[in-house]
Amino acid sequence: MLQVTSKPTGWLGPVVAVVLLQFIGSFTLVFMPNVAPLMAVEFGWSDSMIGFLAALIMAGSMSFLMAVAPLIHRAGPVRSIQFGLIFSVAAFLLLFVPLWIAPVIASFLIGLSYGPSVPASSQVLQRFCPPRRMSLMFSIKQGAGALGGVCAGLALPAVASFSGWRGTVVFAIILVVAFTASVQPLRANLDDQRDRGRRLTFRAFLSAENLTRPIKALAAVPGLLPYALGGGLLGISQGCWNAFLVTFLVVRLDYSLTHAGAIFATMQAATFGGRLLMGWVSDWIRSGVAIMRFISVATFALTVALAFVSPAWPGWLVALLAVASGLGVSGWNGVNLSEVTTRAPRHLIGEASAGAIVLVMSGHIVGPSFFGIMLWLSGGRFDAAFITVGTISLMSLPLFNRLHKLDVAAKHRRAD
């Protein structure tokens, strides 16, 4: 994105801005999985339909991520995110349209709304934050996304209990508009390096050079592209937890939507704490790769454990598993981004972070879609689906090990 030659002072305001925007962006991202069980009753959707809608959301995000660089150059990071959030308002309004295609289009638009968030906010943090606290700051930003999930898991079922799913749509619109406006006072400072002379054309967004730049930025650093691919494999399990946990609890354990939403919120709250902890540990041991290797094994173990949850399990044990998943399934996103942006050349930070998130979101697309197909083919066997995606997450370990070996080799060369 924009090349920055010096790191300015005063990081609190920028961190607050990206935290607020990450919060509301993630809230919109998990809106459909939390409200879909209610909509499914009214519209007659199958369980697998929810997975396909979740995949469409991620497809929208990935589409915008691949092409968003010119917008961030021209408008600046904060304005780009604000612009993206307009799509979520349009998506929520579309849900009121009584056509079967409306939620399909709305899901894709919700994904588009999140597209600018990661590369734009990564650029802000890399510019303003102290290097020795980079993993922690990225984890705080990503943790704000988990808090958005907490809000969705607690607030949406509560609103739906007295106003139905349509009331949750109105609530979401109000929240998005309020958060989008709240960062406006910081916009002038954070967007001061935007290129006012750049022209935004369809060719600028859709050229092969622009669309392939995120992946090329990862490939420019030895071992970084395989490392990012490992994040994509972890995204498969993470996407399935986010998309299907509420439905699994309602359909298979006979929980109420409010109870299932509380468990989802518990998982998201634990994710916030887990991301802060993983970021702090990563800065302390100075190795994000070690954290990702641990997460690979933990995601496998916890996802397989979820496959064996049954109505006989006490509620506290299900909640404990949700808490553990906040650390072992979803606690890695900030560390992953920090590792990528730290290793990427400064002028390619935005593109490299976009590439890493594109791969993670690819996992969020493939995972719920694959999970939904497995449910359809197996007649609703959640256990087989969770075991399969958990096993896939373990395949990320050799990819993380590759970058670890390159780091060890480089350390030995410096010692010699």
PDB file of C-alpha atoms in Angstrom, residues 186 223 233 318 360 388:
ATOM      1  CA  LEU A 186      -9.530  10.395  13.587  1.00  0.00           C
ATOM      2  CA  GLY A 223       8.813 -19.520   3.314  1.00  0.00           C
ATOM      3  CA  LEU A 233      -5.852 -24.638   6.492  1.00  0.00           C
ATOM      4  CA  VAL A 318     -19.778 -27.697  26.524  1.00  0.00           C
ATOM      5  CA  VAL A 360      -7.494 -17.620   5.632  1.00  0.00           C
ATOM      6  CA  THR A 388     -12.647 -34.391   8.934  1.00  0.00           C
TER       7      THR A 388
END
